[in-house]
Short mmCIF file of the N, C-alpha and C atoms (twelve columns), coordinates in Angstrom:
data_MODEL
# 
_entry.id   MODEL 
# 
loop_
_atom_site.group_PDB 
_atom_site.id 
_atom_site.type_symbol 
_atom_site.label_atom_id 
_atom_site.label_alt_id 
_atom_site.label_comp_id 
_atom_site.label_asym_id 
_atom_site.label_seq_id 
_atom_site.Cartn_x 
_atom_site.Cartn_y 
_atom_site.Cartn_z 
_atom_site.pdbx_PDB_model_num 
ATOM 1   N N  . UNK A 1   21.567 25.370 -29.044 1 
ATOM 2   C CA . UNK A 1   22.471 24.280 -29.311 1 
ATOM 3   C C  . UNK A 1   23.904 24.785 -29.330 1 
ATOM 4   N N  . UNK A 2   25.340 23.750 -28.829 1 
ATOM 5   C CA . UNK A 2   26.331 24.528 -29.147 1 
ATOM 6   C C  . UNK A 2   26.987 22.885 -29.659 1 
ATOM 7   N N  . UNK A 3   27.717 23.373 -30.561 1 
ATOM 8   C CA . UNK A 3   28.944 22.429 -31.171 1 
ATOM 9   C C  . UNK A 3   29.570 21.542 -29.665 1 
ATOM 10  N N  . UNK A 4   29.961 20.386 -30.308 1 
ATOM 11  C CA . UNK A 4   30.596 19.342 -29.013 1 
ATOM 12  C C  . UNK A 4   31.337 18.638 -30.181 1 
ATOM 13  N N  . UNK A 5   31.776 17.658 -28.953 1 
ATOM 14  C CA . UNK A 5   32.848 16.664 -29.547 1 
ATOM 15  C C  . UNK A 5   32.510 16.106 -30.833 1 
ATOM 16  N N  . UNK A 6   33.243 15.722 -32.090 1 
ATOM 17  C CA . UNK A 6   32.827 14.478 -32.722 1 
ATOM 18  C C  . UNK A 6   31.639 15.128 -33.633 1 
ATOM 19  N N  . UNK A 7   31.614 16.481 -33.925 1 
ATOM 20  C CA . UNK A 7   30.257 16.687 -34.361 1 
ATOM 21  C C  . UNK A 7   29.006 16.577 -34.110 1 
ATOM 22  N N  . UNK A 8   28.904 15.760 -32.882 1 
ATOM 23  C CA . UNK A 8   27.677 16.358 -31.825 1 
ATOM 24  C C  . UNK A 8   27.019 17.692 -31.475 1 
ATOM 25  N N  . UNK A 9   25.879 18.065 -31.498 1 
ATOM 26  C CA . UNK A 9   25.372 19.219 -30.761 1 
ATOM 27  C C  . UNK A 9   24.936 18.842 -29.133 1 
ATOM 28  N N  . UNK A 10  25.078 19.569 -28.662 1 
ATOM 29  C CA . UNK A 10  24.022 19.269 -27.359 1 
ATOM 30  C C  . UNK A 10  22.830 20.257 -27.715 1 
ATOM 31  N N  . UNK A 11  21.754 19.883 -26.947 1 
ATOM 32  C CA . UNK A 11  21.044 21.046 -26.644 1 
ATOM 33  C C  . UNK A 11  20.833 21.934 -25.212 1 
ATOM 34  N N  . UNK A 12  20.096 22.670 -25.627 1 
ATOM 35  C CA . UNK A 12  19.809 23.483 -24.799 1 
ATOM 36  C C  . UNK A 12  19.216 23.093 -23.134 1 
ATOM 37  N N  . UNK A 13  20.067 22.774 -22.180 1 
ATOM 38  C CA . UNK A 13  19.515 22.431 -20.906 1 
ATOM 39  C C  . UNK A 13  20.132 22.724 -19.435 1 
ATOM 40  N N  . UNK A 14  19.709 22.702 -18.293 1 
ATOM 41  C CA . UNK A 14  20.229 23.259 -17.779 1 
ATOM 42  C C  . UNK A 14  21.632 22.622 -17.249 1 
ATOM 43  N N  . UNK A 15  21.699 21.122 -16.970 1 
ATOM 44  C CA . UNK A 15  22.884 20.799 -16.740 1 
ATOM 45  C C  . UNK A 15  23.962 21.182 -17.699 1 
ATOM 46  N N  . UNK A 16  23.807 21.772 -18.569 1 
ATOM 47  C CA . UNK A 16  25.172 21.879 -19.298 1 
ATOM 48  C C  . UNK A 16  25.452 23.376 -19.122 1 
ATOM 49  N N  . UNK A 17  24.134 24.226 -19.399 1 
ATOM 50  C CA . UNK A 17  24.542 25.538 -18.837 1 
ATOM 51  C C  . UNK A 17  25.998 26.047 -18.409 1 
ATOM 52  N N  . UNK A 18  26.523 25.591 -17.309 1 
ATOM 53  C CA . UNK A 18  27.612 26.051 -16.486 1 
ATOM 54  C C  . UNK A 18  29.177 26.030 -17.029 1 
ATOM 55  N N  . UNK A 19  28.782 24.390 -16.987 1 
ATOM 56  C CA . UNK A 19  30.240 24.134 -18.745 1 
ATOM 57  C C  . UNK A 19  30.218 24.591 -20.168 1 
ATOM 58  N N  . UNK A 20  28.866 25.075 -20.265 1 
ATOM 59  C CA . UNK A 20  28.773 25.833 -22.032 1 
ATOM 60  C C  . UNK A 20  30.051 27.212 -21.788 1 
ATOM 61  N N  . UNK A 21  28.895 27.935 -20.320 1 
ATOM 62  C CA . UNK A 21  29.300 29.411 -20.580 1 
ATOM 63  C C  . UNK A 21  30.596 29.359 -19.991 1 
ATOM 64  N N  . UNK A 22  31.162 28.608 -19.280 1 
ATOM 65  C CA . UNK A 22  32.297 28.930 -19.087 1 
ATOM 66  C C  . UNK A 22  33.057 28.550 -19.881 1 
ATOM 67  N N  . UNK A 23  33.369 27.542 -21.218 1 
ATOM 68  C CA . UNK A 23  33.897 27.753 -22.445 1 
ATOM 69  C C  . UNK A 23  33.586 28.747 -23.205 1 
ATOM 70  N N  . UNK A 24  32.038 29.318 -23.337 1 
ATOM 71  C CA . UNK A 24  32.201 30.141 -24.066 1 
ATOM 72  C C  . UNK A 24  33.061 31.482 -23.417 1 
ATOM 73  N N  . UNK A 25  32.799 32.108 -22.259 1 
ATOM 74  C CA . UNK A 25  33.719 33.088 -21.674 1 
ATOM 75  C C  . UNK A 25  35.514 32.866 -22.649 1 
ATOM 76  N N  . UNK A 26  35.630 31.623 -21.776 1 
ATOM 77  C CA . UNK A 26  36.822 31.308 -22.140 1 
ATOM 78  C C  . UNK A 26  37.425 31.854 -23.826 1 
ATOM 79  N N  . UNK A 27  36.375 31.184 -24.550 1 
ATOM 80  C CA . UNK A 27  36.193 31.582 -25.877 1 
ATOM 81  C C  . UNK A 27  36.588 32.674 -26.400 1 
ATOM 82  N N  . UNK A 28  35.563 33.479 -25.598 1 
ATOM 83  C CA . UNK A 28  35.431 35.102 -25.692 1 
ATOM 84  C C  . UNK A 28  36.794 35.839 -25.801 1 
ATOM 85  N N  . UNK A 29  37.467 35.242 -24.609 1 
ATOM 86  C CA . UNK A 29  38.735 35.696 -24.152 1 
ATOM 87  C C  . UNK A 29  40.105 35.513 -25.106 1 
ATOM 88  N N  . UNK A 30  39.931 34.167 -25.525 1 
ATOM 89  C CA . UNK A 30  40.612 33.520 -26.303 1 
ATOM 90  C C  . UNK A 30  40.880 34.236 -27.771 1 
ATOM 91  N N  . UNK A 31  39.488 34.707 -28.510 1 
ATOM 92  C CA . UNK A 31  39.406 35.135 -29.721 1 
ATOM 93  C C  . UNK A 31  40.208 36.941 -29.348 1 
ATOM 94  N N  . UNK A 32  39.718 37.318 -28.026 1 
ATOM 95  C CA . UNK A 32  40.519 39.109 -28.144 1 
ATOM 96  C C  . UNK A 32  42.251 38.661 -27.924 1 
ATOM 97  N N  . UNK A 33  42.046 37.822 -27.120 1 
ATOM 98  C CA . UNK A 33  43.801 37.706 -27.276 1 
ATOM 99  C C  . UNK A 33  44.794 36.843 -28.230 1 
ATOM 100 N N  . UNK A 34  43.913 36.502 -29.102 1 
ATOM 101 C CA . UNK A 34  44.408 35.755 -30.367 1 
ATOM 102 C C  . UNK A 34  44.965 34.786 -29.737 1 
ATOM 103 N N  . UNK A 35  44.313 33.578 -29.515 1 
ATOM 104 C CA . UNK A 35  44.675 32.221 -28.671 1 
ATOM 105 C C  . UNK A 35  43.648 31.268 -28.844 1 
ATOM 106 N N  . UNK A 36  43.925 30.048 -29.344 1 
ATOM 107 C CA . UNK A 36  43.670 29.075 -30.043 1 
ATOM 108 C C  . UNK A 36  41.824 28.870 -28.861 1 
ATOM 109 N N  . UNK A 37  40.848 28.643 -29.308 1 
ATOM 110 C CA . UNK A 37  39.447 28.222 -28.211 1 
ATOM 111 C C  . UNK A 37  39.581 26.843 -27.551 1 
ATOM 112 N N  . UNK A 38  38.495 26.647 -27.067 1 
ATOM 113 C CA . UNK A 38  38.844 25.129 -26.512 1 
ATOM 114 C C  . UNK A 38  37.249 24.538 -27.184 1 
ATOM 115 N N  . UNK A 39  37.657 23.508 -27.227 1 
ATOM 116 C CA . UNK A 39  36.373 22.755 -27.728 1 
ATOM 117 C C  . UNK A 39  35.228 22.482 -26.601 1 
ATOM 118 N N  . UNK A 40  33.608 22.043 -26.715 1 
ATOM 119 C CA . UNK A 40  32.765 22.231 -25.785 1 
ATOM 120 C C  . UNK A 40  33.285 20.600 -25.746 1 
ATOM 121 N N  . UNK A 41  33.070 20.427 -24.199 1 
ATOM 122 C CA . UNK A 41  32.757 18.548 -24.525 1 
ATOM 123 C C  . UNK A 41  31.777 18.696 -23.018 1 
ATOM 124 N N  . UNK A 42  30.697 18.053 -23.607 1 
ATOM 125 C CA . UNK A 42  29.536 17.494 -22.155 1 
ATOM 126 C C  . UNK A 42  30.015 16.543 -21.918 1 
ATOM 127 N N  . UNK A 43  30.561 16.595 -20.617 1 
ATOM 128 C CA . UNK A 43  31.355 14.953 -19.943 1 
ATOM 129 C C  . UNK A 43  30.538 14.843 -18.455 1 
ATOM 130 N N  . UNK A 44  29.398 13.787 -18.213 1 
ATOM 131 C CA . UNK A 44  29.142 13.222 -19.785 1 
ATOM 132 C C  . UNK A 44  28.053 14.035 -19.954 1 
ATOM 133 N N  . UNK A 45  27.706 13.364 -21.654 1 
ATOM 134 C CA . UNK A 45  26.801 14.143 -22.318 1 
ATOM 135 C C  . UNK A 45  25.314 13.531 -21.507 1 
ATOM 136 N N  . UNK A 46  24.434 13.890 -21.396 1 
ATOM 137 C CA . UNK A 46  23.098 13.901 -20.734 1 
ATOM 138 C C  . UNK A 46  21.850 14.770 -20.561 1 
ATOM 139 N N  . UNK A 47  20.921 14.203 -20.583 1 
ATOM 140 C CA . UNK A 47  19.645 15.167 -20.339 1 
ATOM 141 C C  . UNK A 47  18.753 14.100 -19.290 1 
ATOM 142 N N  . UNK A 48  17.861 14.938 -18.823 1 
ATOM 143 C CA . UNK A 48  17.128 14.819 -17.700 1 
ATOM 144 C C  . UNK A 48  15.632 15.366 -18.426 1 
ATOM 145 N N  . UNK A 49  14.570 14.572 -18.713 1 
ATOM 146 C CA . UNK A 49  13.242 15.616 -18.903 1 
ATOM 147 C C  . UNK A 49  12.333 15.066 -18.238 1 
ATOM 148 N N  . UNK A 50  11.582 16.616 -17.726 1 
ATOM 149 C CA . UNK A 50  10.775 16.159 -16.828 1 
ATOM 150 C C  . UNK A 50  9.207  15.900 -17.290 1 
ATOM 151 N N  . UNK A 51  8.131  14.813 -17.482 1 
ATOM 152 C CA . UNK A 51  7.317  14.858 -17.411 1 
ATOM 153 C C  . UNK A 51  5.975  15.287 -16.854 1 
ATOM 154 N N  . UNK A 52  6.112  15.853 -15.997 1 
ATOM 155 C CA . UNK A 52  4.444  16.046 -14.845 1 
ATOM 156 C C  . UNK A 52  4.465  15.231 -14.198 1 
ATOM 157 N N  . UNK A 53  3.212  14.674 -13.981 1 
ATOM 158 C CA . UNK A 53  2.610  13.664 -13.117 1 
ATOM 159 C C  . UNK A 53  3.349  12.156 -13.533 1 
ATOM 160 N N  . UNK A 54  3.659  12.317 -14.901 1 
ATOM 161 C CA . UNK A 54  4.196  10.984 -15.099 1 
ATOM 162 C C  . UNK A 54  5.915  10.413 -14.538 1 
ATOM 163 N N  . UNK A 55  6.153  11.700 -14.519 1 
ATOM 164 C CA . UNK A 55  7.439  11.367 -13.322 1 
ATOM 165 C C  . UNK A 55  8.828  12.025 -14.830 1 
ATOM 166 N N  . UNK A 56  9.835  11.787 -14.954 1 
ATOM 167 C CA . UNK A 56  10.839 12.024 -15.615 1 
ATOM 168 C C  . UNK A 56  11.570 10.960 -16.926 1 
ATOM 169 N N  . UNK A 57  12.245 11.187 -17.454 1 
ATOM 170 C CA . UNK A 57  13.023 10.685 -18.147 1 
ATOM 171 C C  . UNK A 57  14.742 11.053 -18.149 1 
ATOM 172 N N  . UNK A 58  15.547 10.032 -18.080 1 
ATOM 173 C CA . UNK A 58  16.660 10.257 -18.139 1 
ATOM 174 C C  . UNK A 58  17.405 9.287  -19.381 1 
ATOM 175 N N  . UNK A 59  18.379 10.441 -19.777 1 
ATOM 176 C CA . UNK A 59  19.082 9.663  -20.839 1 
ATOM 177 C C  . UNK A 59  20.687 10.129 -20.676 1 
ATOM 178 N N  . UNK A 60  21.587 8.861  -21.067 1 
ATOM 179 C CA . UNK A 60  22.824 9.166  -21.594 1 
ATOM 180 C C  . UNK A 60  23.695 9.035  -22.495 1 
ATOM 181 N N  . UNK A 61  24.453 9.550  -22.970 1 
ATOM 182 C CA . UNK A 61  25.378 9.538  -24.849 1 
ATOM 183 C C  . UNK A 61  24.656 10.022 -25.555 1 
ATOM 184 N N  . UNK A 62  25.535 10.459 -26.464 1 
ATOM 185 C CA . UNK A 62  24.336 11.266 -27.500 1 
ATOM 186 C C  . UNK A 62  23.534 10.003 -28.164 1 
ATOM 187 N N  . UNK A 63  23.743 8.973  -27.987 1 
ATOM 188 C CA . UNK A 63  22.430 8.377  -28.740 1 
ATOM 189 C C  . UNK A 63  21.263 8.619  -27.597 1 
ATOM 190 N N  . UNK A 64  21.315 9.230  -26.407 1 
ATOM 191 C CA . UNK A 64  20.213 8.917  -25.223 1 
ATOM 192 C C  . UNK A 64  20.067 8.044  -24.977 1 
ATOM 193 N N  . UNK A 65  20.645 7.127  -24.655 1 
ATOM 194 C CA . UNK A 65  20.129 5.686  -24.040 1 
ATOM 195 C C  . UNK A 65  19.628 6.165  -22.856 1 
ATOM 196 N N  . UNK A 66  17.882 5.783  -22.802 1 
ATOM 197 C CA . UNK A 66  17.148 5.815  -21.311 1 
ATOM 198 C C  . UNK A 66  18.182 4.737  -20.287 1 
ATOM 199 N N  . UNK A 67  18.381 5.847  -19.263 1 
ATOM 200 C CA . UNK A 67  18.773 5.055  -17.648 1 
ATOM 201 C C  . UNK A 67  17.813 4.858  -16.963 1 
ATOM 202 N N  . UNK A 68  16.816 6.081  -16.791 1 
ATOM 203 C CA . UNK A 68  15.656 5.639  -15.777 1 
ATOM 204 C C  . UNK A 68  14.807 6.411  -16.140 1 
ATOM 205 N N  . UNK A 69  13.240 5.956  -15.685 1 
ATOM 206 C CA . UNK A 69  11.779 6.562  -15.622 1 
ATOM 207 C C  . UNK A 69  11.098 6.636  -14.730 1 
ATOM 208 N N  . UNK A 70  10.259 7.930  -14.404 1 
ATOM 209 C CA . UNK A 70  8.840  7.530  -13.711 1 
ATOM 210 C C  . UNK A 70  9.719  8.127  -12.497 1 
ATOM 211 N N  . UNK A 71  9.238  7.561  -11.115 1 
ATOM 212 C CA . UNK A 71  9.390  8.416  -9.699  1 
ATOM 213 C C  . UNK A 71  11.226 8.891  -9.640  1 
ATOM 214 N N  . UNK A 72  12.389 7.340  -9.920  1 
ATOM 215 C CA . UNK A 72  13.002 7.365  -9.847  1 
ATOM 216 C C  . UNK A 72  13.917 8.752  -10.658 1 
ATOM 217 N N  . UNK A 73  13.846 8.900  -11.766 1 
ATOM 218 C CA . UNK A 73  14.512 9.393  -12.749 1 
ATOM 219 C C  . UNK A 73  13.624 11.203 -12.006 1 
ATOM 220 N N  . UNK A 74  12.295 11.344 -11.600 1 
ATOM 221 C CA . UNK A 74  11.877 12.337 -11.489 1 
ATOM 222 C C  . UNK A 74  12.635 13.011 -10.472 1 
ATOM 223 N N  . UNK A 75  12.880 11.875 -8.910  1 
ATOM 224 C CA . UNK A 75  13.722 12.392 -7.707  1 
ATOM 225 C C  . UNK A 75  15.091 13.365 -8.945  1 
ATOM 226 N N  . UNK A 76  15.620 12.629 -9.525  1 
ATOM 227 C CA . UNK A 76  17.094 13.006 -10.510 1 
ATOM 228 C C  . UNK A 76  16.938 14.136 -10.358 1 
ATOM 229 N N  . UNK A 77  15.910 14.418 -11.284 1 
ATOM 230 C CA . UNK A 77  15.700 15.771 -12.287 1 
ATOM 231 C C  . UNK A 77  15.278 16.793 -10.884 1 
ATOM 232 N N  . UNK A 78  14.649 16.644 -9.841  1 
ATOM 233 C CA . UNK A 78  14.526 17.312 -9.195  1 
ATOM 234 C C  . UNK A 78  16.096 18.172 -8.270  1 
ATOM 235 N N  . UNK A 79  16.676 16.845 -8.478  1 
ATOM 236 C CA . UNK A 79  18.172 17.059 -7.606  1 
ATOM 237 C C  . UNK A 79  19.046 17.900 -8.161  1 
ATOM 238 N N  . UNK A 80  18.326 17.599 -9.815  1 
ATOM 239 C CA . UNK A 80  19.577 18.676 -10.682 1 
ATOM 240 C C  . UNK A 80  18.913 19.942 -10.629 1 
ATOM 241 N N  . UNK A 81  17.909 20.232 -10.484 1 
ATOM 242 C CA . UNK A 81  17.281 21.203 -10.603 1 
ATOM 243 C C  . UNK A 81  17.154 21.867 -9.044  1 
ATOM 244 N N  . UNK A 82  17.337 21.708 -8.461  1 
ATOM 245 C CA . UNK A 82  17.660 22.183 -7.144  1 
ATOM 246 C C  . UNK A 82  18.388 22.241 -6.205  1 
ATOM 247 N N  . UNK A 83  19.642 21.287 -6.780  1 
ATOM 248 C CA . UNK A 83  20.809 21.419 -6.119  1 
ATOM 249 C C  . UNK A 83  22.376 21.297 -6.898  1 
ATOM 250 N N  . UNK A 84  22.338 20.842 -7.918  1 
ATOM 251 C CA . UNK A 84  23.103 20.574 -8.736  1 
ATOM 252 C C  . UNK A 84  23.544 21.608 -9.633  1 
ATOM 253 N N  . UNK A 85  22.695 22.147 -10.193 1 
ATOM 254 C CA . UNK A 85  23.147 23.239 -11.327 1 
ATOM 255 C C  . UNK A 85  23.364 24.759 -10.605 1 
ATOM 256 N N  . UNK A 86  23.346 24.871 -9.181  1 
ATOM 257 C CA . UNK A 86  23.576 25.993 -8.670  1 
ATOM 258 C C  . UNK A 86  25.220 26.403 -8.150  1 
ATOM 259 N N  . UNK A 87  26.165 26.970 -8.712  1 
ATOM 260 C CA . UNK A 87  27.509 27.143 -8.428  1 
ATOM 261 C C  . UNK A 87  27.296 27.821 -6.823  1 
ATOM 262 N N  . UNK A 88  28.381 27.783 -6.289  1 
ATOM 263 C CA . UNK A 88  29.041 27.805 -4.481  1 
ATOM 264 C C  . UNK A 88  28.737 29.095 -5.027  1 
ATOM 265 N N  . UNK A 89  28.175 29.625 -3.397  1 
ATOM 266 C CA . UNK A 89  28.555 31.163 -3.139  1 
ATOM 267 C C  . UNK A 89  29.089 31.723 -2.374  1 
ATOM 268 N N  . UNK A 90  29.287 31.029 -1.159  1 
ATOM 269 C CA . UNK A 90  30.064 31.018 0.176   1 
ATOM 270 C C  . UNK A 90  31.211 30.339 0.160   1 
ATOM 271 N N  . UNK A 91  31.951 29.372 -0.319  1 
ATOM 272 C CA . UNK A 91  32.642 29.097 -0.045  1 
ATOM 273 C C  . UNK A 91  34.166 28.963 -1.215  1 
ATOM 274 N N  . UNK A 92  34.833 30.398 -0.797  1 
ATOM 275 C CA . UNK A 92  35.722 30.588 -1.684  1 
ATOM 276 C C  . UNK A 92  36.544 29.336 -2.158  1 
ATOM 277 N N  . UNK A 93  37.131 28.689 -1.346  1 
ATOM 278 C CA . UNK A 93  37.548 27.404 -2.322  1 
ATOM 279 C C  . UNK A 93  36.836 26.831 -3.295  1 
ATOM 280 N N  . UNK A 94  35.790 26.872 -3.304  1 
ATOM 281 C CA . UNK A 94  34.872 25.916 -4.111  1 
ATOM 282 C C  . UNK A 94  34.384 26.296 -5.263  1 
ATOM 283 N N  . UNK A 95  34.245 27.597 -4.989  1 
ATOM 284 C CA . UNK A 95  33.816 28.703 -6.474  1 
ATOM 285 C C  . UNK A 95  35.129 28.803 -7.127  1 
ATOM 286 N N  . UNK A 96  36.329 29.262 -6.951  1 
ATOM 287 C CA . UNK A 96  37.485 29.118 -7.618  1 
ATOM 288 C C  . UNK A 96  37.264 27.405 -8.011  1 
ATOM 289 N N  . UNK A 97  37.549 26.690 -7.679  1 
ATOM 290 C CA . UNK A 97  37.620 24.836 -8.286  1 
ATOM 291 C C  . UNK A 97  35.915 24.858 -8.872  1 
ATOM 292 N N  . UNK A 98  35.110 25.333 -9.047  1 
ATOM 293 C CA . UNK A 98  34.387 24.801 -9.774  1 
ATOM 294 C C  . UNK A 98  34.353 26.017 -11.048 1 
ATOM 295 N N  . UNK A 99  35.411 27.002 -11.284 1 
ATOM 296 C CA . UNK A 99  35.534 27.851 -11.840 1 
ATOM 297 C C  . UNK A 99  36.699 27.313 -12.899 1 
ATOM 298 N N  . UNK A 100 36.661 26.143 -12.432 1 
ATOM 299 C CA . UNK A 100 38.113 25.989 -13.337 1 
ATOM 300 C C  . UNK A 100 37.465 25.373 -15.232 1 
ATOM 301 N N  . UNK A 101 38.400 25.916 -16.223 1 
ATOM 302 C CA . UNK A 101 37.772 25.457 -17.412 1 
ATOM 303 C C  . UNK A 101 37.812 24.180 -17.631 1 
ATOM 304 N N  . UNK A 102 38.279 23.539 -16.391 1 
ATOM 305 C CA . UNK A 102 39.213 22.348 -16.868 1 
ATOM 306 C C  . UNK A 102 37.925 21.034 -16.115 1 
ATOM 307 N N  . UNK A 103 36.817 21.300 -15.484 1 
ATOM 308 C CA . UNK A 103 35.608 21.108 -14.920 1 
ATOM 309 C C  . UNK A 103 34.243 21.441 -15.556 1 
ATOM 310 N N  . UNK A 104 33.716 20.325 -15.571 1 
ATOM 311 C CA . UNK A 104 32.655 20.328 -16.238 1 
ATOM 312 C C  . UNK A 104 31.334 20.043 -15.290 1 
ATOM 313 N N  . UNK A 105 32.134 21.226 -14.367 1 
ATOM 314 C CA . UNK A 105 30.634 21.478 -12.870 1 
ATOM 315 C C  . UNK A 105 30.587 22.494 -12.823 1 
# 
């Protein structure tokens, strides 16, 4: 879990992964050079879980309000999980801009 906006936690998942650690880096950096941290914010906040055979669940805001279930919501979770949560490796513009702290990709 890491601290968020408003006294929210998120948990532990992979879409947030990318925006955690690159605040926390940031963090890291922040505390050796004596410079104020930045706060986590999941924008937006969300989870994706996957069921099996029964297909997925998707939710958004920290209250989770379900968006979708079953085949639909499963395609999702597959998309984030195989194309979404993987940062550029080839293409130097893109790794710098999705490197930025100021991005929550």
């Amino acid at each position: 879990m890491a601290a968020a906006e408003d006294g929210h936690h998120t948990i532990q998942s992979c879409q947030h992964a990318q925006p955690m650690g690159k605040c926390a880096g940031y963090n890291v950096a922040a505390g050796l050079l004596g410079t104020a941290p930045l706060p986590f914010t999941a924008d937006p906040y969300s989870n994706a879980l996957d069921l099996g055979s029964a297909g997925a669940v998707l939710t958004a805001g920290w209250e989770r309000t379900v968006t979708a279930t079953g085949p639909e919501a499963k395609t999702m979770k597959q998309d984030i999980n195989t194309m979404w949560i993987y940062p550029a490796v080839d293409d130097p513009e893109q790794i710098l801009a999705q490197a930025s702290r100021l991005l929550n990709s």
